[in-house]
Short mmCIF file of C-alpha atoms in Angstrom, two decimals:
data_model
loop_
_atom_site.label_atom_id
_atom_site.label_comp_id
_atom_site.label_asym_id
_atom_site.label_seq_id
_atom_site.Cartn_x
_atom_site.Cartn_y
_atom_site.Cartn_z
CA MET A 1 -30.23 -39.83 21.91
CA SER A 2 -32.76 -37.24 20.81
CA VAL A 3 -32.36 -35.41 17.55
CA SER A 4 -32.09 -32.08 19.40
CA ASN A 5 -28.86 -33.24 21.09
CA VAL A 6 -27.07 -34.12 17.85
CA ILE A 7 -24.26 -31.70 16.99
CA PRO A 8 -24.55 -30.51 13.38
CA THR A 9 -21.98 -32.26 11.22
CA SER A 10 -20.32 -29.00 10.14
CA SER A 11 -19.86 -27.77 13.73
CA PHE A 12 -18.67 -31.20 14.86
CA ALA A 13 -16.04 -31.28 12.14
CA VAL A 14 -14.82 -27.74 12.75
CA ASP A 15 -14.58 -28.30 16.49
CA GLY A 16 -12.20 -31.18 15.78
CA ILE A 17 -9.69 -28.87 14.08
CA ARG A 18 -6.84 -27.62 16.27
CA LYS A 19 -7.62 -24.41 18.12
CA ASP A 20 -4.30 -22.91 16.94
CA VAL A 21 -5.58 -23.20 13.37
CA ARG A 22 -9.15 -22.06 14.11
CA ASP A 23 -7.88 -18.95 15.91
CA ILE A 24 -6.01 -17.71 12.85
CA GLY A 25 -8.10 -15.27 10.85
CA ALA A 26 -8.58 -15.56 7.11
CA SER A 27 -6.57 -13.24 4.85
CA LEU A 28 -8.04 -9.73 4.79
CA ILE A 29 -6.21 -9.07 1.52
CA ARG A 30 -7.99 -12.03 -0.03
CA GLU A 31 -11.29 -10.81 1.44
CA VAL A 32 -10.99 -7.60 -0.54
CA ALA A 33 -9.67 -9.35 -3.65
CA HIS A 34 -12.47 -11.93 -3.68
CA LEU A 35 -14.96 -9.07 -3.60
CA GLY A 36 -13.43 -7.65 -6.77
CA MET A 37 -12.35 -10.69 -8.76
CA GLY A 38 -14.53 -11.19 -11.82
CA ARG A 39 -15.72 -7.60 -11.88
CA GLY A 40 -14.99 -5.54 -14.94
CA ASN A 41 -12.84 -2.41 -15.05
CA ILE A 42 -10.98 -3.09 -11.78
CA VAL A 43 -7.46 -1.75 -11.13
CA PRO A 44 -6.07 -4.50 -8.86
CA LEU A 45 -3.17 -3.36 -6.67
CA TRP A 46 -3.99 -5.68 -3.77
CA PHE A 47 -1.56 -8.56 -4.38
CA GLY A 48 2.21 -8.33 -4.41
CA GLU A 49 2.89 -9.36 -7.96
CA PRO A 50 4.01 -7.74 -11.22
CA ASP A 51 1.38 -7.08 -13.88
CA GLN A 52 3.60 -8.45 -16.66
CA PRO A 53 3.89 -12.15 -17.57
CA THR A 54 7.01 -14.20 -16.99
CA PRO A 55 9.67 -13.41 -19.64
CA GLU A 56 9.59 -15.52 -22.78
CA PHE A 57 13.05 -17.05 -22.30
CA ILE A 58 11.95 -18.46 -18.94
CA ARG A 59 8.67 -19.79 -20.34
CA LYS A 60 10.51 -21.41 -23.26
CA ALA A 61 12.84 -23.24 -20.88
CA ALA A 62 9.84 -24.80 -19.13
CA ILE A 63 8.14 -25.64 -22.44
CA ALA A 64 11.28 -27.36 -23.72
CA ALA A 65 11.49 -29.39 -20.51
CA LEU A 66 7.85 -30.41 -20.80
CA GLU A 67 8.28 -31.42 -24.42
CA ALA A 68 11.29 -33.50 -23.37
CA GLY A 69 9.06 -35.38 -20.90
CA ASP A 70 10.25 -33.74 -17.67
CA THR A 71 7.11 -34.70 -15.74
CA PHE A 72 8.48 -37.12 -13.12
CA TYR A 73 9.38 -36.90 -9.44
CA GLN A 74 12.59 -35.03 -8.69
CA PRO A 75 15.03 -35.00 -5.73
CA ASN A 76 13.50 -33.53 -2.57
CA ARG A 77 16.02 -30.68 -2.35
CA GLY A 78 15.90 -29.85 -6.05
CA ILE A 79 17.83 -30.91 -9.13
CA THR A 80 21.61 -30.57 -9.00
CA PRO A 81 21.89 -28.08 -11.92
CA LEU A 82 19.51 -25.66 -10.20
CA ARG A 83 21.22 -25.98 -6.81
CA ASP A 84 24.56 -25.36 -8.51
CA ALA A 85 23.11 -22.33 -10.32
CA LEU A 86 21.80 -20.94 -7.01
CA ALA A 87 25.25 -21.26 -5.45
CA VAL A 88 26.84 -19.45 -8.40
CA TYR A 89 24.16 -16.75 -8.18
CA ALA A 90 24.84 -16.21 -4.46
CA ASP A 91 28.59 -16.12 -4.99
CA ARG A 92 28.20 -13.57 -7.80
CA LEU A 93 25.93 -11.24 -5.80
CA TYR A 94 27.54 -11.50 -2.37
CA GLY A 95 31.10 -12.72 -2.91
CA THR A 96 30.46 -15.88 -0.91
CA SER A 97 31.90 -19.37 -1.35
CA LEU A 98 28.71 -21.38 -1.07
CA ASP A 99 27.94 -24.59 -2.96
CA ARG A 100 24.97 -26.80 -3.74
CA GLU A 101 24.95 -28.29 -0.22
CA ASN A 102 23.91 -24.88 1.09
CA MET A 103 20.90 -24.81 -1.25
CA THR A 104 17.45 -26.39 -0.90
CA VAL A 105 14.93 -25.73 -3.66
CA THR A 106 11.34 -25.31 -2.48
CA VAL A 107 7.83 -24.97 -3.87
CA SER A 108 7.70 -21.16 -3.40
CA GLY A 109 9.15 -18.83 -0.82
CA LEU A 110 6.10 -19.53 1.33
CA ASN A 111 6.94 -23.25 1.39
CA ALA A 112 10.53 -22.32 2.24
CA LEU A 113 9.39 -20.26 5.22
CA MET A 114 7.11 -23.01 6.44
CA ILE A 115 9.65 -25.84 6.32
CA ALA A 116 12.26 -23.60 7.94
CA MET A 117 9.87 -22.94 10.83
CA GLN A 118 8.81 -26.59 11.03
CA SER A 119 12.47 -27.51 11.38
CA ILE A 120 13.04 -25.08 14.24
CA LEU A 121 9.87 -24.25 16.19
CA THR A 122 7.88 -26.39 18.58
CA ALA A 123 4.80 -25.60 20.67
CA GLY A 124 5.63 -23.01 23.29
CA ASP A 125 8.69 -21.59 21.50
CA ARG A 126 8.83 -17.90 20.70
CA MET A 127 9.65 -16.15 17.43
CA VAL A 128 10.43 -12.42 17.37
CA THR A 129 9.84 -10.35 14.24
CA THR A 130 9.01 -6.82 13.12
CA ALA A 131 5.61 -5.32 12.38
CA PRO A 132 3.72 -4.39 10.29
CA ILE A 133 4.52 -7.50 8.31
CA TRP A 134 3.05 -9.92 5.77
CA PRO A 135 0.32 -11.81 7.68
CA ASN A 136 1.50 -15.30 6.67
CA ILE A 137 4.72 -14.77 8.63
CA ILE A 138 2.73 -14.31 11.82
CA ALA A 139 0.33 -17.17 11.07
CA MET A 140 2.89 -19.90 10.33
CA PRO A 141 4.48 -20.13 13.79
CA LYS A 142 1.03 -19.99 15.36
CA VAL A 143 0.01 -23.02 13.29
CA LEU A 144 2.94 -24.81 14.94
CA GLY A 145 1.80 -23.75 18.41
CA ALA A 146 4.59 -21.21 18.83
CA GLN A 147 4.24 -17.68 20.17
CA VAL A 148 5.07 -14.51 18.24
CA THR A 149 6.42 -11.23 19.60
CA THR A 150 6.39 -8.25 17.25
CA VAL A 151 8.58 -5.17 17.51
CA PRO A 152 7.21 -2.15 15.66
CA LEU A 153 8.84 -0.38 12.78
CA HIS A 154 8.58 3.37 13.29
CA ALA A 155 7.51 5.70 10.49
CA GLY A 156 9.47 8.93 10.20
CA ILE A 157 10.33 11.61 7.69
CA ASP A 158 13.14 9.50 6.27
CA GLY A 159 11.08 6.32 6.04
CA TRP A 160 10.55 3.33 8.27
CA GLN A 161 13.12 2.52 10.94
CA LEU A 162 13.75 -0.29 13.43
CA ASP A 163 15.36 0.35 16.81
CA ILE A 164 17.75 -2.60 16.79
CA ASP A 165 18.34 -2.36 20.55
CA GLU A 166 14.58 -2.48 21.15
CA PHE A 167 14.39 -5.55 18.92
CA ILE A 168 17.19 -7.36 20.74
CA ALA A 169 15.67 -6.50 24.12
CA ALA A 170 12.39 -8.13 23.00
CA CYS A 171 14.13 -11.52 22.60
CA ALA A 172 13.07 -13.17 25.86
CA PRO A 173 14.76 -16.33 27.21
CA ASP A 174 12.22 -18.55 25.43
CA THR A 175 13.04 -17.03 22.01
CA ARG A 176 13.94 -19.80 19.59
CA ALA A 177 13.94 -17.82 16.35
CA ILE A 178 14.18 -14.32 14.93
CA LEU A 179 12.63 -13.47 11.57
CA ILE A 180 13.68 -10.44 9.55
CA ASN A 181 11.87 -9.55 6.32
CA SER A 182 14.04 -7.04 4.47
CA PRO A 183 13.25 -5.43 2.08
CA ASN A 184 10.00 -5.46 3.95
CA ASN A 185 6.43 -6.17 2.94
CA PRO A 186 4.43 -3.91 3.35
CA THR A 187 6.60 -0.92 4.36
CA GLY A 188 9.61 -1.16 2.01
CA TRP A 189 11.96 -0.86 5.02
CA VAL A 190 15.49 -2.19 4.45
CA MET A 191 17.66 -3.31 7.37
CA PRO A 192 21.07 -1.58 7.29
CA ALA A 193 24.14 -3.79 7.00
CA GLU A 194 25.45 -2.65 10.39
CA ASP A 195 22.22 -3.71 12.11
CA GLN A 196 22.40 -7.07 10.35
CA LYS A 197 25.90 -7.62 11.71
CA LYS A 198 24.80 -6.69 15.22
CA LEU A 199 21.82 -9.04 15.02
CA VAL A 200 23.94 -11.95 13.75
CA GLU A 201 26.38 -11.48 16.62
CA PHE A 202 23.52 -11.42 19.14
CA ALA A 203 21.75 -14.46 17.67
CA THR A 204 24.98 -16.45 17.48
CA GLU A 205 25.84 -15.65 21.08
CA ARG A 206 22.38 -16.70 22.26
CA GLY A 207 22.07 -19.72 19.96
CA ILE A 208 18.91 -18.29 18.39
CA TRP A 209 17.96 -19.19 14.81
CA LEU A 210 17.77 -16.27 12.40
CA ILE A 211 15.37 -16.65 9.47
CA ALA A 212 15.81 -13.95 6.82
CA ASP A 213 13.01 -13.46 4.30
CA GLU A 214 14.76 -11.79 1.36
CA VAL A 215 12.31 -12.37 -1.48
CA TYR A 216 12.53 -8.66 -2.42
CA ALA A 217 16.35 -8.59 -2.30
CA ARG A 218 16.74 -7.36 -5.89
CA LEU A 219 14.12 -4.61 -5.54
CA ILE A 220 16.04 -1.74 -3.97
CA TYR A 221 16.18 1.84 -5.22
CA ASP A 222 19.49 3.29 -4.01
CA GLY A 223 21.38 2.28 -7.14
CA SER A 224 22.48 -1.08 -5.76
CA ASP A 225 21.93 -4.42 -7.48
CA VAL A 226 20.88 -6.10 -4.24
CA ALA A 227 19.87 -5.13 -0.72
CA PRO A 228 22.06 -5.82 2.33
CA SER A 229 21.77 -9.54 3.01
CA PHE A 230 22.30 -12.22 5.63
CA VAL A 231 23.56 -14.65 2.96
CA PRO A 232 27.25 -13.81 3.58
CA TYR A 233 26.80 -14.89 7.22
CA VAL A 234 25.55 -18.40 6.36
CA SER A 235 28.05 -21.01 7.54
CA ASP A 236 28.16 -24.12 9.68
CA ASP A 237 29.05 -21.81 12.60
CA THR A 238 25.82 -19.83 12.43
CA ARG A 239 22.14 -20.71 12.74
CA ILE A 240 20.87 -18.77 9.75
CA MET A 241 18.42 -19.66 7.00
CA VAL A 242 17.83 -17.19 4.19
CA ILE A 243 14.57 -17.50 2.25
CA ASN A 244 14.24 -16.39 -1.36
CA SER A 245 11.85 -16.80 -4.26
CA PHE A 246 11.69 -16.50 -8.03
CA SER A 247 8.30 -14.77 -7.77
CA LYS A 248 9.16 -11.10 -7.42
CA SER A 249 12.47 -10.56 -9.23
CA TRP A 250 11.63 -12.66 -12.32
CA ALA A 251 7.81 -12.19 -12.46
CA MET A 252 7.21 -15.86 -11.63
CA THR A 253 4.53 -15.65 -8.92
CA GLY A 254 2.40 -18.44 -10.37
CA TRP A 255 5.29 -20.86 -10.86
CA ARG A 256 5.75 -21.49 -7.11
CA LEU A 257 9.52 -21.82 -6.90
CA GLY A 258 11.82 -20.69 -4.09
CA TRP A 259 14.90 -21.71 -2.18
CA ILE A 260 16.63 -21.74 1.20
CA THR A 261 20.28 -20.89 1.77
CA ALA A 262 21.36 -22.60 4.98
CA PRO A 263 24.27 -24.29 6.76
CA LYS A 264 25.25 -27.53 5.04
CA GLY A 265 24.57 -29.53 8.17
CA VAL A 266 20.82 -28.85 8.12
CA GLY A 267 20.31 -29.88 4.47
CA GLY A 268 19.27 -33.40 5.41
CA GLU A 269 16.65 -32.10 7.83
CA LEU A 270 15.22 -29.72 5.23
CA GLU A 271 15.16 -32.63 2.79
CA LYS A 272 12.89 -34.55 5.18
CA MET A 273 10.59 -31.55 5.55
CA MET A 274 10.33 -31.25 1.78
CA GLU A 275 9.42 -34.95 1.50
CA PHE A 276 6.71 -34.70 4.14
CA ASN A 277 5.21 -31.46 2.83
CA VAL A 278 5.38 -31.40 -0.97
CA SER A 279 7.83 -34.14 -2.00
CA CYS A 280 9.67 -31.97 -4.55
CA PRO A 281 9.36 -29.04 -6.94
CA ALA A 282 8.32 -29.87 -10.50
CA GLY A 283 11.23 -30.58 -12.82
CA PHE A 284 10.11 -28.34 -15.69
CA VAL A 285 9.59 -25.45 -13.25
CA GLN A 286 13.14 -25.93 -11.99
CA GLN A 287 14.44 -25.72 -15.55
CA ALA A 288 12.67 -22.37 -15.81
CA GLY A 289 14.46 -21.34 -12.61
CA ILE A 290 17.85 -22.15 -14.13
CA ALA A 291 17.05 -19.96 -17.13
CA ALA A 292 16.00 -17.12 -14.82
CA LEU A 293 19.26 -17.26 -12.87
CA GLU A 294 21.55 -17.63 -15.86
CA GLN A 295 19.84 -15.30 -18.35
CA GLY A 296 17.69 -13.00 -16.25
CA GLU A 297 19.93 -10.13 -15.11
CA ASP A 298 18.76 -7.78 -17.86
CA PHE A 299 15.15 -8.51 -16.95
CA VAL A 300 15.81 -7.88 -13.24
CA ALA A 301 17.48 -4.56 -14.05
CA SER A 302 14.72 -3.44 -16.42
CA SER A 303 12.02 -4.43 -13.91
CA ARG A 304 13.73 -2.50 -11.15
CA ALA A 305 13.92 0.56 -13.41
CA ARG A 306 10.25 0.16 -14.32
CA TYR A 307 9.22 -0.13 -10.66
CA SER A 308 11.38 2.85 -9.80
CA ARG A 309 9.44 4.98 -12.28
CA ALA A 310 6.14 3.66 -10.93
CA ARG A 311 7.36 4.35 -7.38
CA ALA A 312 8.09 7.96 -8.29
CA ALA A 313 4.68 8.33 -9.93
CA ILE A 314 2.66 6.88 -7.05
CA THR A 315 4.68 8.80 -4.47
CA GLU A 316 4.03 12.10 -6.24
CA ARG A 317 0.31 11.40 -6.60
CA LEU A 318 -0.18 10.25 -3.00
CA ARG A 319 1.74 13.17 -1.52
CA ASP A 320 -0.46 15.56 -3.48
CA MET A 321 -3.48 14.27 -1.53
CA ASN A 322 -4.00 16.22 1.69
CA ARG A 323 -5.12 13.30 3.85
CA ILE A 324 -2.30 10.93 2.86
CA HIS A 325 0.94 10.38 4.79
CA LEU A 326 3.51 8.28 2.93
CA PRO A 327 6.94 7.48 4.42
CA GLU A 328 9.76 6.82 1.98
CA ALA A 329 10.18 3.17 0.95
CA GLU A 330 13.70 1.93 0.26
CA GLY A 331 12.82 -1.41 -1.31
CA ALA A 332 10.14 -3.92 -2.41
CA PHE A 333 7.29 -2.51 -4.55
CA TYR A 334 4.66 -1.17 -2.17
CA ALA A 335 3.35 2.20 -1.09
CA PHE A 336 2.19 1.81 2.53
CA PHE A 337 0.40 5.01 3.48
CA ARG A 338 -1.79 6.35 6.28
CA VAL A 339 -5.12 8.05 5.62
CA ASP A 340 -6.22 10.72 8.09
CA GLY A 341 -9.52 9.86 9.73
CA VAL A 342 -9.56 6.22 8.63
CA GLU A 343 -9.35 3.54 11.30
CA ASP A 344 -11.22 0.64 9.65
CA THR A 345 -9.17 0.19 6.49
CA LEU A 346 -10.92 -3.08 5.58
CA THR A 347 -14.22 -1.21 5.17
CA PHE A 348 -12.34 1.63 3.44
CA ALA A 349 -10.77 -0.77 0.94
CA LYS A 350 -14.06 -2.54 0.22
CA THR A 351 -15.96 0.73 -0.25
CA LEU A 352 -13.22 2.11 -2.51
CA LEU A 353 -13.34 -1.07 -4.59
CA LEU A 354 -17.10 -1.03 -5.03
CA SER A 355 -17.35 2.70 -5.75
CA GLU A 356 -14.23 3.36 -7.82
CA GLY A 357 -12.99 -0.06 -8.93
CA ILE A 358 -9.63 0.41 -7.16
CA GLY A 359 -8.28 -2.68 -5.37
CA LEU A 360 -5.98 -1.98 -2.41
CA ALA A 361 -4.93 -4.03 0.63
CA PRO A 362 -6.13 -3.01 4.12
CA GLY A 363 -3.49 -2.19 6.70
CA GLU A 364 -5.08 -4.38 9.37
CA ALA A 365 -4.00 -7.39 7.32
CA PHE A 366 -0.43 -6.67 8.43
CA GLY A 367 -1.15 -6.67 12.14
CA PRO A 368 -2.32 -4.04 14.64
CA GLU A 369 0.68 -1.92 13.70
CA GLY A 370 -0.81 -1.55 10.22
CA ALA A 371 -4.04 0.02 11.47
CA GLY A 372 -4.97 3.16 9.58
CA HIS A 373 -2.72 2.28 6.65
CA ILE A 374 -3.34 1.07 3.10
CA ARG A 375 -0.98 -0.90 0.85
CA ALA A 376 -0.78 -0.42 -2.91
CA CYS A 377 1.46 -2.59 -5.08
CA TYR A 378 3.14 -0.44 -7.73
CA ALA A 379 4.70 -3.26 -9.81
CA VAL A 380 2.37 -2.17 -12.59
CA SER A 381 2.28 0.19 -15.55
CA GLU A 382 2.27 3.93 -14.89
CA ASP A 383 -1.11 4.08 -16.63
CA ARG A 384 -2.56 1.78 -13.97
CA ILE A 385 -0.92 3.86 -11.25
CA HIS A 386 -2.59 7.04 -12.51
CA ARG A 387 -5.98 5.36 -12.99
CA ALA A 388 -5.83 4.08 -9.42
CA MET A 389 -4.73 7.43 -8.01
CA ASP A 390 -7.44 9.28 -9.94
CA GLY A 391 -10.04 6.99 -8.35
CA LEU A 392 -8.56 7.33 -4.87
CA ALA A 393 -8.45 11.12 -5.18
CA ARG A 394 -12.13 11.23 -6.19
CA PHE A 395 -13.03 8.94 -3.31
CA LEU A 396 -11.20 11.07 -0.73
CA MET A 397 -12.88 14.25 -1.97
CA ARG A 398 -16.32 12.94 -1.07
#
């Protein structure tokens, strides 16, 4: 064989990776962030995370566990005290009667989503969800060889809305799962309780799994403690898995701790998926989770109040800019706005970063429905909000 016919090692290796994986694009949010990381004087609003560290009482719980030698393997589904605490937490918020057998602790909400999908979807199945939406939610079923149908959220004067009848009509005969992210990333849309009930009835009748991503459940701005939820519908008579995470409500993004609320009968299957994916969450991290659940309500309330003030500040600033269109957001902690005359928001975000030091996420990252939009995370100080808006205003005036 001549040297000219030898395939370069790098190409040979890449060609051996599954096409489903190769066809998935890299994160456009990360593409912008990597351009700015390490630069001085950047205002980073690209990622969905608070700018404050995890509360001290949570950190101390993990430190105490580490000092006590909690560094060994743990049960696949999580330690019993944390699963019990999760059941109590759900019962307190939603008036349910769940117990530890409904709870599976995971290594992040992302891990929870992935093992839920691995348990349900096979190649050729279809999942139906809304859009624009966090890109990982679209990528995960594709990694499994499944197909994804998106139904658009519509932006109006009163915020983002979903036509529930349009969504149900999109569920073709090959639909195996529905995924609802509410409160929604990136739009802040919240599914009304009456639409949730209608969707549960439809899914139950059709035998379709319903996966609910509720990681922003505590971040709602109508005076409620929690957004409308699918948790009260979880029972052995429904095919529902609700995904949650410690990241957003308790400022624990780097800890990588989440959970699934599901029918008791599927717990053993989720346990296998945990074993094959990550084995188990770290014990000392789970102790931090217990502290968050049992002692963290004041922190959740104060964070929500802080984000509410930041939401008001960023809304006022953006709506003062002539080229910006910002629908009302009911939950989460994002401003998802459209900029007149901007189609390529990836280039827009990169240019804004390099010229003004303002880090935002491009709308294309959230699917074609996000084209022309920009996402800014406002889980930050009001000073950072105003610095970012000053830079954006200067940029738009050019």
